[in-house]
Structure formats: C-alpha cells, structure tokens
Amino acid sequence: MSEIQLKLDDLHMAFGGVTALAGVSLEVRRGEIFSLIGPNGAGKTVLLNCINGLYTPQNGRVVFEGEEISRLRPFKRARLGLARTFQKIELFKGMTVLDNIRLGRHIHLRTGLLGGLVYVGRAAREEVEEREFIEREIMDFLEIQHIRHKIVGMLPYGLQKRVELGRALALNPRLLLLDEPMAGLNLEEVEDMARFILDVNEEERWRVTCLLVEHDMGVVMDISHRVAALNHGLKIAEGPPEAVQSHPDVIQAYLGEAQDLYATRR
Amino acid sequence: MPLGGDGTLPAADVPRDLTIPRLFLQVAQRHGDRKVAMREKEYGIWRPITWRQYLEHVRDLTLGLIALGLTRGDKVALMGANRPEGLWAEMATLCAGGVAVWLFQDCLLDEVQYIVDHADIRFLIAEGQEEVDKGLAIKERCPKLARIIWDDPRGMRRYGDPCLVGLQEVERLGREFGAAEPRRFEEAVGAGHGDEICLLFYTSGTTGLPKGALLTHHNMLTMGQNMLRVDPCSAEDDFVSFLPFAWIGEQMMSISCGLWAGFTINFPEGPETVLHDFREIGPQVMFSSTRLYEQMLRSVQVKHLDATRLKRSAFQAAMAIGGRLADLKFARREPPAWLRTLGVLADWAVHRKLRDHLGLSRIRNAYTGGSAMGPEQFRFFHAMNVNLKQIYGQTEIAGISVLHRSDDIKPDTVGKPIPDTEVRISETGEILSRSPSVFLGYHKDPQATAAALRDGWLHSGDTGFLDGDGHLVFFDRTKDIIALSDGTRFAPLYLESRLKFSP
C-alpha cells in the first residue's frame, strides 16, 4: 500500500491570466482510492488533464511508477497503464457499445493494418482472444451484455457512463483516472458505480489504483482511502476522509457552499 | 417401455414407483454425450451442456448435499434466475431425496422468512450476493436453516459466515464422497417412490399468508405425460426457459415435459435479453404468460405504424386474409380454395417474416396461461399462422388440466381437459377437477386442504362453465365476481380481456 505509484511535483498551469494550478504536489500510493475534492473551478479536472497528457503543465513534473512522463504524448501514457473517464461522456456516440470498448483494447493488439486485412493466423486468433477478454472481464463484470450491439448515443446516460468505464478498463490500466463518475446518475446508478469502482480496486483480478474527482461527498467519504482538497489551484488539505472533511480550510473554501460539501444523495 | 424422447408418445400410464430422479437417470444415460440437455448463453455465446455433463453435475451436487448432511425428506429452498445451475441444484435435491422449494427472486424479506420457517428449510441454495444477503438476514430468526449455498462469486469476497459454502465446493465435496462410496448416487436415486413429495410450491399470498402446495413425483410425471399425449415433443425440440422456476408453468416444462421429451432447454443471457435470445433459438414449443404475447403484439403494432406505406398496406392485407382464415379455423369450417391460395401468398409475403422477427419461425405449439387473453389478441397470432393455445390449470394440479387441441381452438375458451383428467362444474359454478396430478394438500394447513380437496375433487376457487362442445370457459376467480343490484353476476376479468384490443 505504501509504494508511491504517481507523484505530482509542483505542477503549474495557467491559461492567460487564469491560474488553474499554482504549484500542486501529490502522491498517490499503489492500490488506493484517492479522491480529489474542491469547489467548482478549483483545478481538479485540469490536474487530471495534466496527468494523462491532454495538457502539458508549464512547470513541474509528473512521475508515474518512477518514470517521468510530463512530456509524453497521451497515447504513450495510455500504453504505460493510465486510463481515464470524462466528466462529460466522451464516447463515440454513433458506434456500438462493443466497438467503443474494442477501441479501448486497441493498444493491446499487435497485428497491424495489413494483418487485419488478410485476417488469418495471428490476426484472427488475437481478435478472438481480445473479444473473449472483453466479454468475460468487461461486459459480464459491468453487466452490459444486453446493450452489446446498441448504438451508444441511444442509451440512457447512466449506461453510457458505465460503457465509458468499460472502455477505460479495456486498456487493462494500472491507474484509473475517474472524472466525476457519479455526476448525473440517480441513486441506484450511483450505488452500482460505487460498487464497480470498489470491485476494480479490490478484486484480485484488477487491483487498479483509482484517482477520483467527485462532488458526491457521501461516495467520497465511503470509498476513499485518502482525500485531498484543492482550491484556487492550491492543495489546502490532504489526509484520511474524515480529517479532510472537518479541516477548517476546507470548510472555509466551501463557505457559502456548506450545503454542497455535505451534499449527498443518501 | 420407452420413457419419452425419440418423438414417440409416452406410454399411457406412469408406474407408481417411478420418480423424477429415476427418469432423469434413464434419460441422461440414454442420451449421454450425443445430445445437448441445455444451453446457456454466456459471454455472448451459446454454450452447450450435454446430458452426460448434466448428470455429472447433478451426481456431484447430490453427493455433496448428502455429505453436508442432507437427509431424505429435508426441504431445500432455491432462489435464483433461470440458469443451468438452478436446475442442477433442484435435480440434485430431488436425487438426494429432498424436497425442492423455489422462491421468487423478488420475494421480500418477510416472505422469505415466513416460507423458510414454515417449510422447515435446512438448506438455502442462493444464486448470488443479493439472495445470500436475504438468507443471512433471516438466519437468526430461522434456527433450522443450517447452510446457505451460493453460486455466483461476484461481490462475495468479504463474506466469511461459516454457514456459507460455494456450489463448486459442494461439487468438490461430492466428488470426494463419490470416490469413497461409488454406489451411493445410484442408491439415493433408487430409494425414492412416486408417492413421495418432490416439490413444495408457495402460492402468492396476496390474500393472507402464502400456502404451500405439496406435489409428488407422480403428480408431476403424470401431468407432463398427459400433456405430451396431446402435443408430443421430441428430443430434437428446443425450449427457452425464461420464466421464474418458482412458477409451476416453468417447472412443468423444464422438469416434467423436459424429462419425458428430452428436449433442449435454453437459458437466455439475462432478463433484458430474453426476446433477442429467444429469436436466436427459435424454439418449437413455448409456454408463457399472456404478457409476453401482448408485448410481441404491441411491438408489431408500433413498428407497423413506422413502416412505409407499401409495407403497411401489405401487412394490413395479409392480416385481413389471415384473420378470415383464422375465423374459419375457429369455426371449424373449410376455407374456399381462393382464400387458401391467398393465405399461402400472405404467409409467403408477410407472415413468414413477421414470425421470424418474433422468434416464432419454428414454433409448433405456443401456450399461454396465467391470465386471460383477449379474443382479438388471440386471433392476431392465428392470423399469422402461429398455433397459439390457451391452457388452464393451477399449482394444485401440478400445472395444467385443460388445453386447446390443435384442430379445435376457440378463442373464447381454454380448451378441453387433458387425458386422465375430469372437469366438472359445481352447483355454485366452481370449476372442479380430478386427475392423478391433483396435489396432496397444503403444508401444515389441514383446514385449507379440506376446503380445496373434497372426495378427490380439486376445488379451484374459479368460476366458469362448460360449453356445448365440452370446452371449458374460464370466467374469473370466484371471489372477484361482482353481482349487480338486480342480481346479475358478471366477471370483470372476462369483460376486461374482451376490451383489450379496443384503443
């Protein structure tokens, strides 16, 4: 549990005159669920974007499993075992559920375009193996067999969120970045999603470290091992969930939003 | 004597000492690896299980249950979805001499507790975490419950209660036990008698507490056989199992008819995929409540409104032709040659494709039971050449007692009694029936038993009458019948079902 898997060192990120991150340092340990909280505009999503490479921070380093990845392109980071989901679903809406998840599996395919065209021997074998992985480990696990061949854009929001998690898992990640996985879900869907995150984190099969950005405090307090709070691009607190929740600076940051801090659907 | 299978009619009488396990053993040994007993769609693929594999699982589970302390006559509760494991566990319970009690998956905690306590359940076989949770929650209050057996490992990693044991572990125990006592399984199967109780069914307790109907091996076997004497099935047929096992209709198809005919039982991937999986299998025989047929009809009506004008008029024309043919069929009159020709054309152009879309392309007999179906809805299926038949029966008579014959279908009736079954109407209009399949009585309820069973006649609590052709017309539950101020009595259900097609 104590081994550091992801280390952020003094990250700075500004857009014109707006400072989104003003020197954030964090350490995420292997095997934990680490949550980031903070009011709107605190810099949580920017931080995730810096980790998976959508943004390049102007200053500071991102170290993943001992290797500095701050300057790597996003697809290279994905190959190292970083996967993420988005606050506003970023699936291919015109494609089927299966095709979306297959896409997440793409980096594990070794056959190229030519092999795929001929489709004999290794290419065909690999396709069958990968399909089996998807059916066993993802479709069955996330209970989305019944929508396998449905077009993603036609599905209800809660199921789309689940498909997005499925695509991230298809990567077989070692670190999963989850940007507000509960946003827009009803109570039952929230419970399902929390169970999936716990399973991914705890099941021997997965053992994935999770970095979670979430507003639903009930969920954050229930499932996180450690929590950090951001405000105006600065880390204002870090520690076990209860300690962060009762930290005076955190309450201060949410001042006027006290309702929000304790907002939960239970 | 050939026992089912091979498409031959089963012999007319069932030996009194024949039990379900004994028949199962004969059928499984006869088919071995040559025939598929069941299929389950899992991970998107249909996976076959042959009769030999079915027998092996049942043997291991039977011995495992005996090793865990199951003795003859013990009650075993089962809770779960339609999966091969559910059927294995039920068959293993019967093989070990136990009595299977299926509970509906959505049973509330209070009901589960009442049934587990009332039936003196010792073993609970639960599919997954949800069912295990129910079992653990009532365990304190049901001291007789000794073991909870679970099957699906999802979410079960933190469960450490010593009464829990996995289904695979039970099979492993059974294999060990079988190695030490290789004849034990055959002995257990041979020990039973047809008059022993095999199933205990709790009827829904909408009024008061649920009552447990006790059914013997002989009840189940005679019922299945008499039904197959009307509509034979062969070992080549497919059946899709998707209604709850806790419903007698599913038991009568999967257990009674399934063993006699030896057809393949197919289990869909999940409740959401039933219609899709159903179409992939295209079964020859199906039995469902009215709801599924209504759902099919609705989907056709909706899609027809969305179709192009050409398709819409083709559909309407074909339905008009099919409808007239169906009316003549119901009236048992020969259609004129020109109408028959049009009928062939309509079938080729429209009905064939419609049946394929609904998964009914190979259907030989489709049964509907449970609640009344409107005559217009019934006519719709016959118009597109689906041989839909009404059946009537209740748990207390092991499933069904009355059934339409293929050449004698009337949309207003539920048909004629199956062989070995007598039906008559009492002075008060109650439907009474008598057959070898009539149950033993209600568990621990002599009062209700005395009310339902009088001189061997089963008093159904339903009102109806027999028409001039000997068809039974089912009105409604007697207690639902309402009298007008002038004394005229009418059945709301009878009227409602006749208005279902009205917009």
Short mmCIF file of N, CA and C in Angstrom, two decimals, chain B residues 69-180:
data_model
loop_
_atom_site.label_atom_id
_atom_site.label_comp_id
_atom_site.label_asym_id
_atom_site.label_seq_id
_atom_site.Cartn_x
_atom_site.Cartn_y
_atom_site.Cartn_z
N GLY B 69 -24.92 -33.21 4.95
CA GLY B 69 -25.88 -33.60 5.97
C GLY B 69 -27.33 -33.61 5.53
N LEU B 70 -27.59 -33.51 4.23
CA LEU B 70 -28.98 -33.56 3.77
C LEU B 70 -29.51 -34.99 3.93
N THR B 71 -30.65 -35.12 4.57
CA THR B 71 -31.26 -36.45 4.69
C THR B 71 -32.58 -36.46 3.94
N ARG B 72 -33.10 -37.65 3.69
CA ARG B 72 -34.33 -37.78 2.89
C ARG B 72 -35.46 -37.00 3.55
N GLY B 73 -36.20 -36.28 2.74
CA GLY B 73 -37.33 -35.52 3.24
C GLY B 73 -36.98 -34.10 3.67
N ASP B 74 -35.70 -33.76 3.72
CA ASP B 74 -35.31 -32.39 4.07
C ASP B 74 -35.77 -31.42 2.98
N LYS B 75 -36.15 -30.22 3.43
CA LYS B 75 -36.59 -29.21 2.47
C LYS B 75 -35.40 -28.32 2.10
N VAL B 76 -35.28 -28.06 0.81
CA VAL B 76 -34.21 -27.21 0.31
C VAL B 76 -34.84 -26.05 -0.44
N ALA B 77 -34.54 -24.83 -0.01
CA ALA B 77 -35.07 -23.67 -0.71
C ALA B 77 -34.10 -23.26 -1.80
N LEU B 78 -34.64 -22.84 -2.93
CA LEU B 78 -33.80 -22.39 -4.03
C LEU B 78 -34.26 -21.01 -4.46
N MET B 79 -33.28 -20.15 -4.70
CA MET B 79 -33.61 -18.81 -5.12
C MET B 79 -32.61 -18.36 -6.17
N GLY B 80 -33.09 -17.97 -7.32
CA GLY B 80 -32.17 -17.51 -8.34
C GLY B 80 -32.83 -17.41 -9.69
N ALA B 81 -32.05 -16.92 -10.65
CA ALA B 81 -32.56 -16.73 -12.00
C ALA B 81 -32.53 -18.06 -12.76
N ASN B 82 -33.01 -18.03 -14.00
CA ASN B 82 -33.02 -19.24 -14.82
C ASN B 82 -31.63 -19.49 -15.36
N ARG B 83 -30.94 -20.41 -14.72
CA ARG B 83 -29.58 -20.76 -15.14
C ARG B 83 -29.46 -22.27 -14.99
N PRO B 84 -28.52 -22.88 -15.73
CA PRO B 84 -28.34 -24.33 -15.59
C PRO B 84 -28.11 -24.73 -14.14
N GLU B 85 -27.34 -23.93 -13.41
CA GLU B 85 -27.01 -24.29 -12.03
C GLU B 85 -28.26 -24.45 -11.18
N GLY B 86 -29.28 -23.63 -11.47
CA GLY B 86 -30.53 -23.72 -10.71
C GLY B 86 -31.20 -25.07 -10.92
N LEU B 87 -31.21 -25.52 -12.17
CA LEU B 87 -31.84 -26.79 -12.48
C LEU B 87 -31.02 -27.96 -11.93
N TRP B 88 -29.69 -27.84 -12.00
CA TRP B 88 -28.83 -28.89 -11.42
C TRP B 88 -29.14 -29.04 -9.94
N ALA B 89 -29.19 -27.87 -9.26
CA ALA B 89 -29.38 -27.89 -7.81
C ALA B 89 -30.73 -28.50 -7.46
N GLU B 90 -31.76 -28.17 -8.26
CA GLU B 90 -33.08 -28.72 -7.99
C GLU B 90 -33.06 -30.24 -8.20
N MET B 91 -32.48 -30.67 -9.33
CA MET B 91 -32.45 -32.10 -9.62
C MET B 91 -31.64 -32.84 -8.55
N ALA B 92 -30.54 -32.21 -8.10
CA ALA B 92 -29.71 -32.84 -7.07
C ALA B 92 -30.49 -32.98 -5.76
N THR B 93 -31.27 -31.96 -5.44
CA THR B 93 -32.10 -32.03 -4.24
C THR B 93 -33.04 -33.22 -4.31
N LEU B 94 -33.70 -33.38 -5.49
CA LEU B 94 -34.64 -34.49 -5.64
C LEU B 94 -33.90 -35.82 -5.60
N CYS B 95 -32.71 -35.88 -6.23
CA CYS B 95 -31.94 -37.13 -6.25
C CYS B 95 -31.53 -37.55 -4.83
N ALA B 96 -31.25 -36.54 -4.00
CA ALA B 96 -30.84 -36.86 -2.63
C ALA B 96 -32.05 -37.16 -1.75
N GLY B 97 -33.24 -37.12 -2.33
CA GLY B 97 -34.44 -37.41 -1.56
C GLY B 97 -35.03 -36.20 -0.87
N GLY B 98 -34.53 -35.03 -1.20
CA GLY B 98 -35.04 -33.81 -0.58
C GLY B 98 -36.26 -33.28 -1.31
N VAL B 99 -36.82 -32.22 -0.75
CA VAL B 99 -37.97 -31.56 -1.36
C VAL B 99 -37.53 -30.16 -1.76
N ALA B 100 -37.75 -29.81 -3.04
CA ALA B 100 -37.30 -28.50 -3.53
C ALA B 100 -38.40 -27.47 -3.34
N VAL B 101 -38.00 -26.32 -2.82
CA VAL B 101 -38.94 -25.21 -2.61
C VAL B 101 -38.36 -23.99 -3.32
N TRP B 102 -38.93 -23.64 -4.45
CA TRP B 102 -38.41 -22.48 -5.19
C TRP B 102 -39.04 -21.20 -4.66
N LEU B 103 -38.21 -20.20 -4.45
CA LEU B 103 -38.72 -18.90 -4.04
C LEU B 103 -38.53 -17.92 -5.17
N PHE B 104 -39.48 -17.01 -5.32
CA PHE B 104 -39.31 -15.97 -6.33
C PHE B 104 -38.13 -15.09 -5.94
N GLN B 105 -37.37 -14.66 -6.98
CA GLN B 105 -36.17 -13.88 -6.70
C GLN B 105 -36.49 -12.54 -6.05
N ASP B 106 -37.68 -12.00 -6.37
CA ASP B 106 -38.00 -10.68 -5.82
C ASP B 106 -38.83 -10.79 -4.53
N CYS B 107 -38.84 -11.96 -3.93
CA CYS B 107 -39.54 -12.16 -2.66
C CYS B 107 -39.02 -11.17 -1.61
N LEU B 108 -39.92 -10.57 -0.87
CA LEU B 108 -39.48 -9.68 0.19
C LEU B 108 -38.96 -10.50 1.37
N LEU B 109 -38.19 -9.82 2.20
CA LEU B 109 -37.54 -10.50 3.32
C LEU B 109 -38.54 -11.23 4.21
N ASP B 110 -39.68 -10.57 4.48
CA ASP B 110 -40.69 -11.18 5.35
C ASP B 110 -41.23 -12.48 4.77
N GLU B 111 -41.46 -12.45 3.44
CA GLU B 111 -41.98 -13.65 2.78
C GLU B 111 -40.95 -14.78 2.84
N VAL B 112 -39.70 -14.42 2.55
CA VAL B 112 -38.64 -15.43 2.59
C VAL B 112 -38.58 -16.05 3.98
N GLN B 113 -38.62 -15.17 4.98
CA GLN B 113 -38.55 -15.67 6.35
C GLN B 113 -39.72 -16.58 6.67
N TYR B 114 -40.93 -16.14 6.25
CA TYR B 114 -42.11 -16.95 6.53
C TYR B 114 -41.98 -18.33 5.90
N ILE B 115 -41.57 -18.35 4.63
CA ILE B 115 -41.51 -19.63 3.91
C ILE B 115 -40.41 -20.52 4.48
N VAL B 116 -39.24 -19.94 4.70
CA VAL B 116 -38.11 -20.73 5.23
C VAL B 116 -38.48 -21.33 6.58
N ASP B 117 -39.18 -20.54 7.38
CA ASP B 117 -39.57 -21.02 8.71
C ASP B 117 -40.70 -22.05 8.61
N HIS B 118 -41.72 -21.72 7.81
CA HIS B 118 -42.91 -22.57 7.71
C HIS B 118 -42.59 -23.92 7.09
N ALA B 119 -41.67 -23.91 6.11
CA ALA B 119 -41.36 -25.16 5.41
C ALA B 119 -40.23 -25.93 6.09
N ASP B 120 -39.72 -25.45 7.19
CA ASP B 120 -38.59 -26.08 7.91
C ASP B 120 -37.39 -26.28 6.99
N ILE B 121 -37.03 -25.22 6.28
CA ILE B 121 -35.93 -25.30 5.32
C ILE B 121 -34.61 -25.51 6.07
N ARG B 122 -33.79 -26.45 5.58
CA ARG B 122 -32.47 -26.67 6.19
C ARG B 122 -31.36 -26.11 5.32
N PHE B 123 -31.56 -26.16 3.99
CA PHE B 123 -30.54 -25.65 3.08
C PHE B 123 -31.15 -24.59 2.19
N LEU B 124 -30.40 -23.51 1.99
CA LEU B 124 -30.84 -22.49 1.04
C LEU B 124 -29.79 -22.41 -0.06
N ILE B 125 -30.22 -22.63 -1.28
CA ILE B 125 -29.29 -22.50 -2.41
C ILE B 125 -29.61 -21.20 -3.10
N ALA B 126 -28.69 -20.23 -2.95
CA ALA B 126 -28.92 -18.88 -3.42
C ALA B 126 -27.97 -18.60 -4.57
N GLU B 127 -28.46 -17.87 -5.54
CA GLU B 127 -27.61 -17.66 -6.71
C GLU B 127 -26.42 -16.76 -6.41
N GLY B 128 -26.66 -15.59 -5.89
CA GLY B 128 -25.56 -14.64 -5.71
C GLY B 128 -25.70 -13.81 -4.46
N GLN B 129 -24.99 -12.72 -4.44
CA GLN B 129 -24.91 -11.89 -3.24
C GLN B 129 -26.29 -11.44 -2.74
N GLU B 130 -27.15 -11.02 -3.68
CA GLU B 130 -28.44 -10.49 -3.28
C GLU B 130 -29.25 -11.54 -2.51
N GLU B 131 -29.24 -12.78 -3.03
CA GLU B 131 -30.02 -13.84 -2.39
C GLU B 131 -29.35 -14.28 -1.09
N VAL B 132 -28.00 -14.30 -1.10
CA VAL B 132 -27.27 -14.67 0.12
C VAL B 132 -27.58 -13.67 1.24
N ASP B 133 -27.63 -12.38 0.87
CA ASP B 133 -27.94 -11.35 1.87
C ASP B 133 -29.29 -11.62 2.53
N LYS B 134 -30.26 -12.01 1.71
CA LYS B 134 -31.58 -12.32 2.27
C LYS B 134 -31.47 -13.50 3.24
N GLY B 135 -30.72 -14.50 2.82
CA GLY B 135 -30.56 -15.68 3.67
C GLY B 135 -29.90 -15.34 4.99
N LEU B 136 -28.83 -14.53 4.91
CA LEU B 136 -28.10 -14.19 6.15
C LEU B 136 -28.97 -13.33 7.06
N ALA B 137 -29.80 -12.48 6.44
CA ALA B 137 -30.63 -11.57 7.25
C ALA B 137 -31.67 -12.34 8.08
N ILE B 138 -32.14 -13.48 7.56
CA ILE B 138 -33.20 -14.20 8.28
C ILE B 138 -32.66 -15.35 9.11
N LYS B 139 -31.35 -15.60 9.00
CA LYS B 139 -30.78 -16.79 9.62
C LYS B 139 -31.01 -16.83 11.14
N GLU B 140 -30.85 -15.65 11.74
CA GLU B 140 -31.01 -15.58 13.20
C GLU B 140 -32.41 -16.03 13.63
N ARG B 141 -33.40 -15.63 12.80
CA ARG B 141 -34.79 -15.90 13.17
C ARG B 141 -35.28 -17.26 12.66
N CYS B 142 -34.47 -17.92 11.86
CA CYS B 142 -34.86 -19.24 11.35
C CYS B 142 -33.79 -20.26 11.76
N PRO B 143 -33.86 -20.73 13.00
CA PRO B 143 -32.78 -21.57 13.53
C PRO B 143 -32.58 -22.88 12.78
N LYS B 144 -33.62 -23.35 12.06
CA LYS B 144 -33.47 -24.63 11.37
C LYS B 144 -32.57 -24.52 10.14
N LEU B 145 -32.43 -23.31 9.63
CA LEU B 145 -31.61 -23.10 8.43
C LEU B 145 -30.14 -23.35 8.77
N ALA B 146 -29.56 -24.40 8.17
CA ALA B 146 -28.20 -24.79 8.55
C ALA B 146 -27.15 -24.26 7.59
N ARG B 147 -27.44 -24.29 6.31
CA ARG B 147 -26.42 -23.95 5.33
C ARG B 147 -26.98 -23.04 4.24
N ILE B 148 -26.16 -22.11 3.79
CA ILE B 148 -26.51 -21.30 2.63
C ILE B 148 -25.46 -21.57 1.55
N ILE B 149 -25.92 -22.05 0.42
CA ILE B 149 -25.00 -22.39 -0.67
C ILE B 149 -25.14 -21.31 -1.74
N TRP B 150 -23.99 -20.76 -2.15
CA TRP B 150 -24.04 -19.70 -3.16
C TRP B 150 -23.29 -20.14 -4.40
N ASP B 151 -23.56 -19.43 -5.50
CA ASP B 151 -23.00 -19.87 -6.76
C ASP B 151 -22.19 -18.78 -7.45
N ASP B 152 -22.78 -17.58 -7.61
CA ASP B 152 -22.10 -16.52 -8.34
C ASP B 152 -21.15 -15.79 -7.38
N PRO B 153 -19.84 -15.81 -7.66
CA PRO B 153 -18.88 -15.25 -6.69
C PRO B 153 -18.85 -13.72 -6.66
N ARG B 154 -19.55 -13.06 -7.55
CA ARG B 154 -19.43 -11.60 -7.61
C ARG B 154 -19.89 -10.95 -6.30
N GLY B 155 -19.01 -10.12 -5.76
CA GLY B 155 -19.35 -9.40 -4.55
C GLY B 155 -19.27 -10.23 -3.28
N MET B 156 -18.82 -11.49 -3.40
CA MET B 156 -18.86 -12.40 -2.25
C MET B 156 -17.52 -12.46 -1.50
N ARG B 157 -16.54 -11.61 -1.89
CA ARG B 157 -15.20 -11.81 -1.34
C ARG B 157 -15.08 -11.50 0.15
N ARG B 158 -16.02 -10.72 0.69
CA ARG B 158 -15.88 -10.36 2.11
C ARG B 158 -16.81 -11.17 3.01
N TYR B 159 -17.44 -12.19 2.46
CA TYR B 159 -18.41 -12.96 3.24
C TYR B 159 -17.71 -14.12 3.93
N GLY B 160 -17.71 -14.09 5.27
CA GLY B 160 -16.98 -15.13 5.98
C GLY B 160 -17.85 -15.98 6.88
N ASP B 161 -19.18 -15.83 6.80
CA ASP B 161 -20.06 -16.58 7.70
C ASP B 161 -19.84 -18.09 7.51
N PRO B 162 -19.65 -18.81 8.61
CA PRO B 162 -19.33 -20.24 8.48
C PRO B 162 -20.45 -21.07 7.85
N CYS B 163 -21.68 -20.55 7.77
CA CYS B 163 -22.74 -21.36 7.17
C CYS B 163 -22.70 -21.29 5.66
N LEU B 164 -21.87 -20.41 5.11
CA LEU B 164 -21.81 -20.25 3.66
C LEU B 164 -20.89 -21.28 3.03
N VAL B 165 -21.31 -21.80 1.89
CA VAL B 165 -20.44 -22.70 1.14
C VAL B 165 -20.76 -22.54 -0.34
N GLY B 166 -19.71 -22.52 -1.15
CA GLY B 166 -19.88 -22.31 -2.59
C GLY B 166 -20.38 -23.56 -3.29
N LEU B 167 -21.11 -23.37 -4.39
CA LEU B 167 -21.66 -24.51 -5.13
C LEU B 167 -20.53 -25.40 -5.66
N GLN B 168 -19.45 -24.76 -6.10
CA GLN B 168 -18.32 -25.55 -6.61
C GLN B 168 -17.68 -26.39 -5.51
N GLU B 169 -17.67 -25.80 -4.30
CA GLU B 169 -17.13 -26.54 -3.16
C GLU B 169 -18.02 -27.75 -2.85
N VAL B 170 -19.34 -27.56 -2.99
CA VAL B 170 -20.27 -28.68 -2.78
C VAL B 170 -19.99 -29.77 -3.80
N GLU B 171 -19.76 -29.38 -5.05
CA GLU B 171 -19.44 -30.37 -6.08
C GLU B 171 -18.14 -31.10 -5.75
N ARG B 172 -17.17 -30.35 -5.23
CA ARG B 172 -15.89 -30.97 -4.89
C ARG B 172 -16.08 -31.99 -3.75
N LEU B 173 -16.85 -31.56 -2.75
CA LEU B 173 -17.16 -32.48 -1.64
C LEU B 173 -17.84 -33.74 -2.18
N GLY B 174 -18.74 -33.54 -3.15
CA GLY B 174 -19.47 -34.65 -3.73
C GLY B 174 -18.54 -35.61 -4.46
N ARG B 175 -17.56 -35.06 -5.18
CA ARG B 175 -16.62 -35.93 -5.91
C ARG B 175 -15.81 -36.77 -4.93
N GLU B 176 -15.37 -36.13 -3.84
CA GLU B 176 -14.62 -36.87 -2.81
C GLU B 176 -15.47 -37.98 -2.23
N PHE B 177 -16.71 -37.62 -1.89
CA PHE B 177 -17.63 -38.57 -1.29
C PHE B 177 -17.91 -39.72 -2.26
N GLY B 178 -18.07 -39.35 -3.55
CA GLY B 178 -18.35 -40.35 -4.58
C GLY B 178 -17.19 -41.31 -4.76
N ALA B 179 -15.97 -40.80 -4.59
CA ALA B 179 -14.79 -41.68 -4.74
C ALA B 179 -14.77 -42.72 -3.61
N ALA B 180 -15.22 -42.28 -2.42
CA ALA B 180 -15.25 -43.21 -1.28
C ALA B 180 -16.42 -44.19 -1.38
#
